[in-house]
CSV table of C-alpha atoms and ligand atoms in Angstrom, one decimal:
chain,number,residue,atom,x,y,z
A,1076,MET,CA,0.0,0.0,0.0
A,1077,SER,CA,1.6,3.3,-1.1
A,1078,SER,CA,1.3,6.5,0.9
A,1079,PRO,CA,-1.2,9.1,-0.2
A,1080,VAL,CA,-0.1,11.8,-2.7
A,1081,PRO,CA,1.6,14.5,-0.6
A,1082,ARG,CA,-0.1,17.9,0.0
A,1083,ARG,CA,1.0,21.5,0.0
A,1084,PRO,CA,-0.5,24.7,1.2
A,1085,LEU,CA,-2.2,26.7,-1.6
A,1086,GLY,CA,-0.6,30.1,-1.1
A,1087,ARG,CA,-2.1,32.0,1.8
A,1088,THR,CA,-5.6,30.7,1.2
A,1089,GLY,CA,-5.7,28.4,4.2
A,1090,LEU,CA,-6.5,25.5,1.8
A,1091,THR,CA,-4.2,22.5,1.4
A,1092,VAL,CA,-4.1,20.6,-1.9
A,1093,SER,CA,-2.5,17.3,-3.1
A,1094,ILE,CA,0.5,18.0,-5.4
A,1095,LEU,CA,-1.5,16.0,-8.0
A,1096,GLY,CA,-4.9,17.4,-8.9
A,1097,LEU,CA,-7.4,16.1,-11.4
A,1098,GLY,CA,-8.0,18.4,-14.4
A,1099,ALA,CA,-11.6,17.5,-15.3
A,1100,GLY,CA,-11.5,19.0,-18.8
A,1101,ARG,CA,-11.6,15.5,-20.3
A,1102,ILE,CA,-14.8,14.2,-18.7
A,1103,GLY,CA,-17.3,16.5,-20.3
A,1104,GLY,CA,-17.8,14.8,-23.6
A,1105,PRO,CA,-20.3,12.1,-24.8
A,1106,GLU,CA,-17.8,9.3,-24.5
A,1107,THR,CA,-17.7,9.7,-20.7
A,1108,THR,CA,-20.5,8.1,-18.6
A,1109,PRO,CA,-21.5,8.9,-15.0
A,1110,ALA,CA,-20.1,5.5,-14.0
A,1111,ASP,CA,-16.7,6.6,-15.5
A,1112,VAL,CA,-16.6,9.8,-13.4
A,1113,ASP,CA,-17.6,7.9,-10.3
A,1114,ARG,CA,-14.7,5.4,-10.8
A,1115,LEU,CA,-12.3,8.3,-11.6
A,1116,LEU,CA,-13.2,10.1,-8.4
A,1117,GLY,CA,-13.0,6.9,-6.4
A,1118,THR,CA,-9.5,6.4,-7.7
A,1119,ALA,CA,-8.6,10.0,-6.9
A,1120,ALA,CA,-9.9,9.6,-3.4
A,1121,ASP,CA,-8.0,6.3,-2.9
A,1122,LEU,CA,-4.8,8.0,-4.1
A,1123,GLY,CA,-5.2,11.0,-1.9
A,1124,VAL,CA,-5.8,13.4,-4.8
A,1125,THR,CA,-7.8,16.1,-3.1
A,1126,LEU,CA,-8.1,18.8,-5.8
A,1127,ILE,CA,-10.4,18.8,-8.9
A,1128,ASP,CA,-10.4,21.6,-11.5
A,1129,THR,CA,-13.2,22.1,-14.0
A,1130,ALA,CA,-14.8,25.0,-16.0
A,1131,ARG,CA,-18.0,26.3,-17.5
A,1132,SER,CA,-16.6,25.4,-20.9
A,1133,TYR,CA,-15.8,21.8,-20.3
A,1134,GLY,CA,-19.0,20.3,-21.6
A,1135,ALA,CA,-20.9,18.4,-19.0
A,1136,SER,CA,-17.9,18.2,-16.6
A,1137,GLU,CA,-19.4,20.4,-13.9
A,1138,GLU,CA,-22.8,18.5,-13.9
A,1139,ARG,CA,-21.0,15.1,-13.9
A,1140,LEU,CA,-18.7,16.1,-11.0
A,1141,GLY,CA,-21.7,17.4,-9.1
A,1142,HIS,CA,-23.4,14.1,-9.4
A,1143,ALA,CA,-20.3,12.0,-8.6
A,1144,LEU,CA,-19.4,14.3,-5.6
A,1145,GLN,CA,-22.6,13.6,-3.7
A,1146,GLY,CA,-21.6,12.1,-0.4
A,1147,ARG,CA,-17.9,12.9,-0.9
A,1148,ARG,CA,-17.8,16.6,-1.5
A,1149,ALA,CA,-15.9,17.2,1.8
A,1150,GLY,CA,-12.9,15.2,0.6
A,1151,PHE,CA,-12.1,17.5,-2.3
A,1152,VAL,CA,-11.0,21.1,-2.9
A,1153,LEU,CA,-13.2,22.1,-5.8
A,1154,SER,CA,-12.1,24.6,-8.4
A,1155,THR,CA,-13.9,26.0,-11.5
A,1156,LYS,CA,-13.5,28.8,-14.0
A,1157,LEU,CA,-16.1,31.1,-15.5
A,1158,GLY,CA,-17.0,34.5,-16.8
A,1159,TYR,CA,-19.0,33.5,-19.9
A,1160,GLY,CA,-21.8,31.1,-21.0
A,1161,VAL,CA,-24.8,32.4,-18.9
A,1162,ASP,CA,-28.0,32.4,-21.0
A,1163,GLY,CA,-29.2,35.9,-21.7
A,1164,VAL,CA,-26.2,37.6,-20.1
A,1165,PRO,CA,-23.4,39.2,-22.0
A,1166,ASP,CA,-20.0,37.5,-21.4
A,1167,TRP,CA,-17.4,39.1,-19.2
A,1168,THR,CA,-19.7,41.4,-17.2
A,1169,GLY,CA,-20.3,41.6,-13.5
A,1170,ARG,CA,-23.6,39.8,-14.0
A,1171,SER,CA,-22.0,37.0,-16.0
A,1172,VAL,CA,-19.6,36.3,-13.1
A,1173,GLU,CA,-22.2,36.4,-10.3
A,1174,ALA,CA,-24.8,34.4,-12.3
A,1175,GLY,CA,-22.0,32.2,-13.4
A,1176,VAL,CA,-21.1,31.4,-9.8
A,1177,ASP,CA,-24.8,30.6,-9.0
A,1178,GLY,CA,-25.0,28.3,-12.1
A,1179,ALA,CA,-21.8,26.5,-11.1
A,1180,LEU,CA,-23.0,26.0,-7.5
A,1181,GLY,CA,-26.1,24.4,-9.0
A,1182,ARG,CA,-24.3,22.2,-11.5
A,1183,LEU,CA,-21.7,21.2,-8.9
A,1184,ARG,CA,-24.5,20.6,-6.3
A,1185,THR,CA,-22.6,22.4,-3.5
A,1186,ASP,CA,-23.1,25.3,-1.2
A,1187,VAL,CA,-19.6,26.8,-1.7
A,1188,ILE,CA,-16.9,26.4,-4.3
A,1189,ASP,CA,-13.4,26.5,-3.0
A,1190,VAL,CA,-11.6,28.3,-5.9
A,1191,VAL,CA,-13.3,30.2,-8.7
A,1192,HIS,CA,-11.1,31.6,-11.5
A,1193,LEU,CA,-11.9,34.2,-14.1
A,1194,HIS,CA,-11.2,32.0,-17.1
A,1195,SER,CA,-8.6,33.7,-19.3
A,1196,CYS,CA,-10.0,37.2,-19.5
A,1197,ASN,CA,-7.6,39.8,-20.9
A,1198,ARG,CA,-5.8,42.5,-19.0
A,1199,GLU,CA,-8.2,45.2,-20.2
A,1200,LEU,CA,-11.0,43.4,-18.4
A,1201,LEU,CA,-8.9,42.9,-15.3
A,1202,ASP,CA,-8.1,46.7,-15.4
A,1203,ARG,CA,-11.7,47.7,-15.8
A,1204,GLY,CA,-12.5,46.0,-12.5
A,1205,GLU,CA,-16.1,45.0,-13.0
A,1206,VAL,CA,-15.6,41.3,-13.2
A,1207,VAL,CA,-13.0,41.3,-10.4
A,1208,GLU,CA,-15.4,43.2,-8.1
A,1209,ALA,CA,-18.2,40.8,-9.0
A,1210,LEU,CA,-16.1,37.8,-8.1
A,1211,HIS,CA,-15.2,39.4,-4.8
A,1212,ARG,CA,-18.9,39.9,-4.1
A,1213,THR,CA,-19.5,36.2,-4.4
A,1214,VAL,CA,-16.7,35.6,-1.9
A,1215,ARG,CA,-18.2,38.0,0.6
A,1216,ALA,CA,-21.6,36.3,0.0
A,1217,GLY,CA,-20.0,33.0,1.2
A,1218,LYS,CA,-20.5,31.3,-2.2
A,1219,VAL,CA,-16.8,31.1,-3.1
A,1220,ARG,CA,-13.8,30.7,-0.8
A,1221,VAL,CA,-11.0,32.0,-3.0
A,1222,ALA,CA,-11.0,34.5,-5.9
A,1223,ALA,CA,-8.6,33.3,-8.6
A,1224,TYR,CA,-7.4,34.1,-12.1
A,1225,SER,CA,-6.5,31.7,-14.9
A,1226,GLY,CA,-4.4,33.0,-17.8
A,1227,GLU,CA,-1.0,33.8,-19.2
A,1228,ASN,CA,1.6,36.4,-20.1
A,1229,ASP,CA,0.8,40.1,-19.4
A,1230,ALA,CA,-2.7,39.5,-18.0
A,1231,LEU,CA,-1.3,36.8,-15.6
A,1232,GLU,CA,1.4,39.1,-14.4
A,1233,LEU,CA,-1.1,41.9,-13.8
A,1234,ALA,CA,-3.4,39.4,-11.9
A,1235,VAL,CA,-0.5,38.3,-9.7
A,1236,ARG,CA,0.6,41.9,-8.9
A,1237,SER,CA,-2.9,43.2,-8.3
A,1238,GLY,CA,-3.1,41.6,-4.9
A,1239,THR,CA,-6.7,40.7,-5.5
A,1240,PHE,CA,-6.4,37.0,-6.2
A,1241,GLY,CA,-5.5,34.2,-3.8
A,1242,VAL,CA,-4.7,31.7,-6.5
A,1243,VAL,CA,-3.6,31.8,-10.2
A,1244,GLN,CA,-3.7,29.0,-12.7
A,1245,CYS,CA,-1.1,29.0,-15.5
A,1246,SER,CA,0.6,26.6,-17.9
A,1247,VAL,CA,3.7,25.0,-16.5
A,1248,SER,CA,5.4,22.1,-18.3
A,1249,ILE,CA,8.5,21.1,-20.2
A,1250,VAL,CA,7.1,22.9,-23.2
A,1251,ASP,CA,5.6,25.8,-21.1
A,1252,PRO,CA,8.5,27.5,-19.2
A,1253,ALA,CA,7.2,31.2,-19.6
A,1254,ALA,CA,5.3,31.5,-16.3
A,1255,LEU,CA,8.2,29.9,-14.3
A,1256,ALA,CA,10.5,32.8,-15.3
A,1257,THR,CA,8.3,35.7,-14.0
A,1258,ALA,CA,4.7,35.2,-12.8
A,1259,VAL,CA,5.3,32.1,-10.6
A,1260,PRO,CA,8.2,33.6,-8.6
A,1261,GLU,CA,6.2,36.8,-8.2
A,1262,ALA,CA,3.2,34.8,-7.0
A,1263,VAL,CA,5.3,32.9,-4.5
A,1264,ALA,CA,6.7,36.2,-3.2
A,1265,ARG,CA,3.1,37.4,-2.6
A,1266,SER,CA,1.9,34.1,-1.2
A,1267,VAL,CA,-0.5,33.6,-4.1
A,1268,GLY,CA,-1.2,29.9,-4.7
A,1269,VAL,CA,-0.1,28.5,-8.1
A,1270,LEU,CA,-2.0,25.7,-10.0
A,1271,ALA,CA,-0.2,24.3,-13.0
A,1272,LYS,CA,-2.4,23.6,-16.0
A,1273,ARG,CA,-1.4,21.5,-19.0
A,1274,PRO,CA,1.3,19.9,-16.8
A,1275,LEU,CA,2.2,17.3,-19.4
A,1276,GLY,CA,2.3,20.0,-22.1
A,1277,ASN,CA,-0.6,18.1,-23.7
A,1278,ALA,CA,1.5,15.0,-24.0
A,1279,PRO,CA,3.0,15.9,-27.4
A,1280,TRP,CA,5.1,12.7,-27.6
A,1281,ARG,CA,1.8,10.9,-28.5
A,1282,PHE,CA,2.1,12.3,-32.1
A,1283,ASP,CA,4.4,11.1,-34.9
A,1284,ARG,CA,3.6,14.2,-36.9
A,1285,ARG,CA,2.2,17.7,-36.2
A,1286,PRO,CA,-1.4,17.3,-34.8
A,1287,ASP,CA,-4.3,19.3,-36.1
A,1288,ALA,CA,-5.5,21.0,-32.9
A,1289,GLU,CA,-3.6,24.3,-32.8
A,1290,ASP,CA,-2.7,24.4,-29.1
A,1291,VAL,CA,-1.4,20.8,-29.2
A,1292,ALA,CA,0.4,21.5,-32.4
A,1293,GLU,CA,2.3,24.3,-30.8
A,1294,ALA,CA,3.2,22.0,-27.9
A,1295,TRP,CA,4.4,19.4,-30.4
A,1296,GLU,CA,6.6,21.8,-32.2
A,1297,ARG,CA,8.2,23.0,-29.0
A,1298,PHE,CA,8.7,19.4,-27.9
A,1299,GLN,CA,10.5,18.6,-31.1
A,1300,ALA,CA,12.7,21.7,-30.7
A,1301,LEU,CA,13.7,20.7,-27.2
A,1302,GLY,CA,15.2,17.5,-28.6
A,1303,LEU,CA,15.3,15.9,-25.2
A,1304,ASP,CA,16.0,12.2,-24.4
A,1305,PRO,CA,14.0,10.9,-21.4
A,1306,ALA,CA,16.7,8.4,-20.6
A,1307,GLY,CA,14.3,5.4,-20.6
A,1308,GLU,CA,11.7,7.0,-18.3
A,1309,PRO,CA,8.1,7.2,-19.7
A,1310,TRP,CA,7.6,10.8,-20.9
A,1311,ALA,CA,4.4,11.2,-18.9
A,1312,ALA,CA,6.2,10.4,-15.6
A,1313,LEU,CA,9.1,12.7,-16.4
A,1314,ALA,CA,6.9,15.6,-17.6
A,1315,ALA,CA,4.7,15.3,-14.5
A,1316,ARG,CA,7.7,15.2,-12.1
A,1317,PHE,CA,9.1,18.4,-13.8
A,1318,SER,CA,5.8,20.3,-13.4
A,1319,ALA,CA,4.8,19.1,-9.9
A,1320,PHE,CA,8.2,19.9,-8.5
A,1321,ALA,CA,8.8,23.2,-10.4
A,1322,PRO,CA,9.6,25.8,-7.7
A,1323,GLY,CA,6.4,27.6,-6.6
A,1324,VAL,CA,3.9,25.2,-8.0
A,1325,ALA,CA,1.4,24.0,-5.4
A,1326,SER,CA,-0.4,21.4,-7.5
A,1327,ILE,CA,-0.5,20.1,-11.1
A,1328,LEU,CA,-3.9,19.7,-12.8
A,1329,LEU,CA,-3.5,16.4,-14.8
A,1330,GLY,CA,-6.0,16.2,-17.7
A,1331,THR,CA,-7.3,12.7,-17.9
A,1332,ALA,CA,-10.5,10.6,-17.7
A,1333,SER,CA,-8.4,7.5,-17.1
A,1334,PRO,CA,-8.0,6.1,-13.5
A,1335,ASP,CA,-4.9,4.3,-14.8
A,1336,HIS,CA,-3.3,7.4,-16.0
A,1337,LEU,CA,-4.0,9.2,-12.7
A,1338,LEU,CA,-2.5,6.3,-10.8
A,1339,ALA,CA,0.6,6.2,-13.0
A,1340,VAL,CA,1.3,9.9,-12.4
A,1341,ALA,CA,0.7,9.5,-8.6
A,1342,ARG,CA,3.2,6.7,-8.6
A,1343,ALA,CA,5.7,8.7,-10.7
A,1344,LEU,CA,5.5,11.7,-8.3
A,1345,GLU,CA,6.7,9.4,-5.5
A,1346,ASP,CA,10.2,9.7,-7.1
A,1347,GLY,CA,10.3,13.4,-6.5
A,1348,PRO,CA,11.7,15.9,-9.0
A,1349,PRO,CA,13.6,14.7,-12.1
A,1350,PRO,CA,17.2,13.6,-11.4
A,1351,ALA,CA,19.5,16.7,-11.3
A,1352,PRO,CA,21.3,16.0,-14.7
A,1353,MET,CA,17.9,15.5,-16.4
A,1354,LEU,CA,16.5,18.7,-14.8
A,1355,ALA,CA,19.6,20.5,-16.0
A,1356,ALA,CA,19.1,19.2,-19.5
A,1357,ILE,CA,15.5,20.3,-19.6
A,1358,ARG,CA,16.3,23.8,-18.3
A,1359,GLU,CA,19.3,24.1,-20.7
A,1360,ALA,CA,17.1,23.2,-23.7
A,1361,GLN,CA,14.3,25.5,-22.5
A,1362,ALA,CA,16.8,28.4,-22.2
A,1363,ARG,CA,18.3,27.6,-25.6
A,1364,VAL,CA,15.2,27.2,-27.8
A,1365,GLY,CA,12.3,28.3,-25.6
A,1366,SER,CA,13.2,31.7,-24.2
A,1367,GLY,CA,10.7,33.5,-26.6
A,1368,TRP,CA,7.9,31.1,-26.1
A,1369,ALA,CA,4.7,32.8,-24.8
A,1370,GLY,CA,2.5,31.2,-22.2
A,1371,ARG,CA,-0.1,29.0,-23.9
A,1372,ILE,CA,-3.6,29.9,-22.7
B,682,NAP,N1,-7.4,27.6,-17.6
B,682,NAP,C1,-7.3,27.2,-18.9
B,682,NAP,O1,-7.5,27.9,-19.8
B,682,NAP,C2,-6.8,25.8,-19.1
B,682,NAP,C3,-6.4,25.4,-20.3
B,682,NAP,C4,-5.9,24.1,-20.5
B,682,NAP,C5,-6.0,23.2,-19.4
B,682,NAP,N2,-6.4,23.6,-18.2
B,682,NAP,C6,-6.5,22.7,-17.0
B,682,NAP,O2,-5.4,21.8,-17.0
B,682,NAP,C7,-5.9,20.5,-17.1
B,682,NAP,C8,-5.0,19.6,-18.0
B,682,NAP,O3,-4.9,20.2,-19.3
B,682,NAP,P1,-4.8,19.3,-20.6
B,682,NAP,O4,-5.6,18.1,-20.5
B,682,NAP,O5,-5.0,20.3,-21.7
B,682,NAP,O6,-3.2,19.0,-20.7
B,682,NAP,P2,-2.2,17.9,-20.0
B,682,NAP,O7,-2.7,17.5,-18.6
B,682,NAP,O8,-0.9,18.5,-20.1
B,682,NAP,O9,-2.3,16.7,-21.0
B,682,NAP,C9,-3.4,15.8,-21.1
B,682,NAP,C10,-3.0,14.7,-22.0
B,682,NAP,O10,-2.1,13.9,-21.3
B,682,NAP,C11,-2.5,12.5,-21.4
B,682,NAP,N3,-2.1,11.8,-20.1
B,682,NAP,C12,-2.6,12.1,-18.9
B,682,NAP,N4,-2.0,11.2,-18.0
B,682,NAP,C13,-1.2,10.4,-18.7
B,682,NAP,C14,-0.4,9.3,-18.4
B,682,NAP,N5,-0.3,8.8,-17.1
B,682,NAP,N6,0.3,8.6,-19.4
B,682,NAP,C15,0.1,9.1,-20.7
B,682,NAP,N7,-0.6,10.1,-21.1
B,682,NAP,C16,-1.3,10.8,-20.1
B,682,NAP,C17,-4.0,12.6,-21.5
B,682,NAP,O11,-4.5,11.4,-22.2
B,682,NAP,P3,-5.7,10.6,-21.6
B,682,NAP,O12,-6.9,11.5,-21.7
B,682,NAP,O13,-5.7,9.4,-22.4
B,682,NAP,O14,-5.4,10.3,-20.1
B,682,NAP,C18,-4.1,13.8,-22.4
B,682,NAP,O15,-4.0,13.5,-23.8
B,682,NAP,C19,-7.4,20.7,-17.7
B,682,NAP,O16,-8.2,19.6,-17.4
B,682,NAP,C20,-7.7,21.9,-16.9
B,682,NAP,O17,-8.1,21.6,-15.6
B,682,NAP,C21,-6.9,24.9,-18.0
């Protein structure tokens, strides 16, 4: 029997999260059944995975989680992302955020959501203040524990420096080094919790040739440019270890609907960060070919 996935504090929020979280972006489609989600959450609970991240835009993900969380909600820190997709309400308005929180509470079948992110709004919207103030009203109303921002680049840096968010979510992986250079150290200095999205860099090693999906294609091109040799370790394990132990990251949000994949990464993280020579090779390659890579939203 292995020990549970270790936990870390999530910045200054008072929440503690497992260093491996479940990114529930892959359970929203028609190929996933309620029984699949139930099994996935059962595996997560058995492993000590205590963080689940979803979003308004992940198909039926919120509804399915709400169903599967009945009776075990207290065992998880629940995170979602919103700002759009409310019937009859213009996106990225104060109303879309407040009504979005109410909608998410209903779909997730809970009284309070632990972390709610503004889902990739740009810096102009952050500057204008309306959506940020609306999110804070939902915190004061006791519907949300922590106001958070998800995004990249200049908007992410503004969100971190603003002092108004307890958590930020950004891409961190072997093919996503941008946030590690600036936003993540700044977040750590301000005790803002950091959640690493796309922690496997969308698993680009799966493809023999450039895939069609634009975000994955970009990851694939970066992966080819890095030219790394995993020295016999499965890429998923090595990539997860890089992201989960990157300085400042509280937890990685692994995108999977597969209990076996969740288990494999949980086991890989037992080995800690990549060996020092491998870590040095990854960082050297990132510095050599990836210094101009922008954060992938
Ligand atoms: N805020 C945002 O805008 C944003 C954007 C992107 C992602 N995210 C967050 O980050 C999460 C993860 O993102 P993502 O799914 O795009 O990228 P990811 O986690 O880097 O990669 C997911 C890919 O890795 C594969 N995988 C997972 N575990 C594996 C294992 N043990 N062995 C081999 N392959 C494995 C998955 O395949 P299988 O499905 O077969 O397991 C899937 O193809 C999302 O669910 C979400 O929570 C947020």
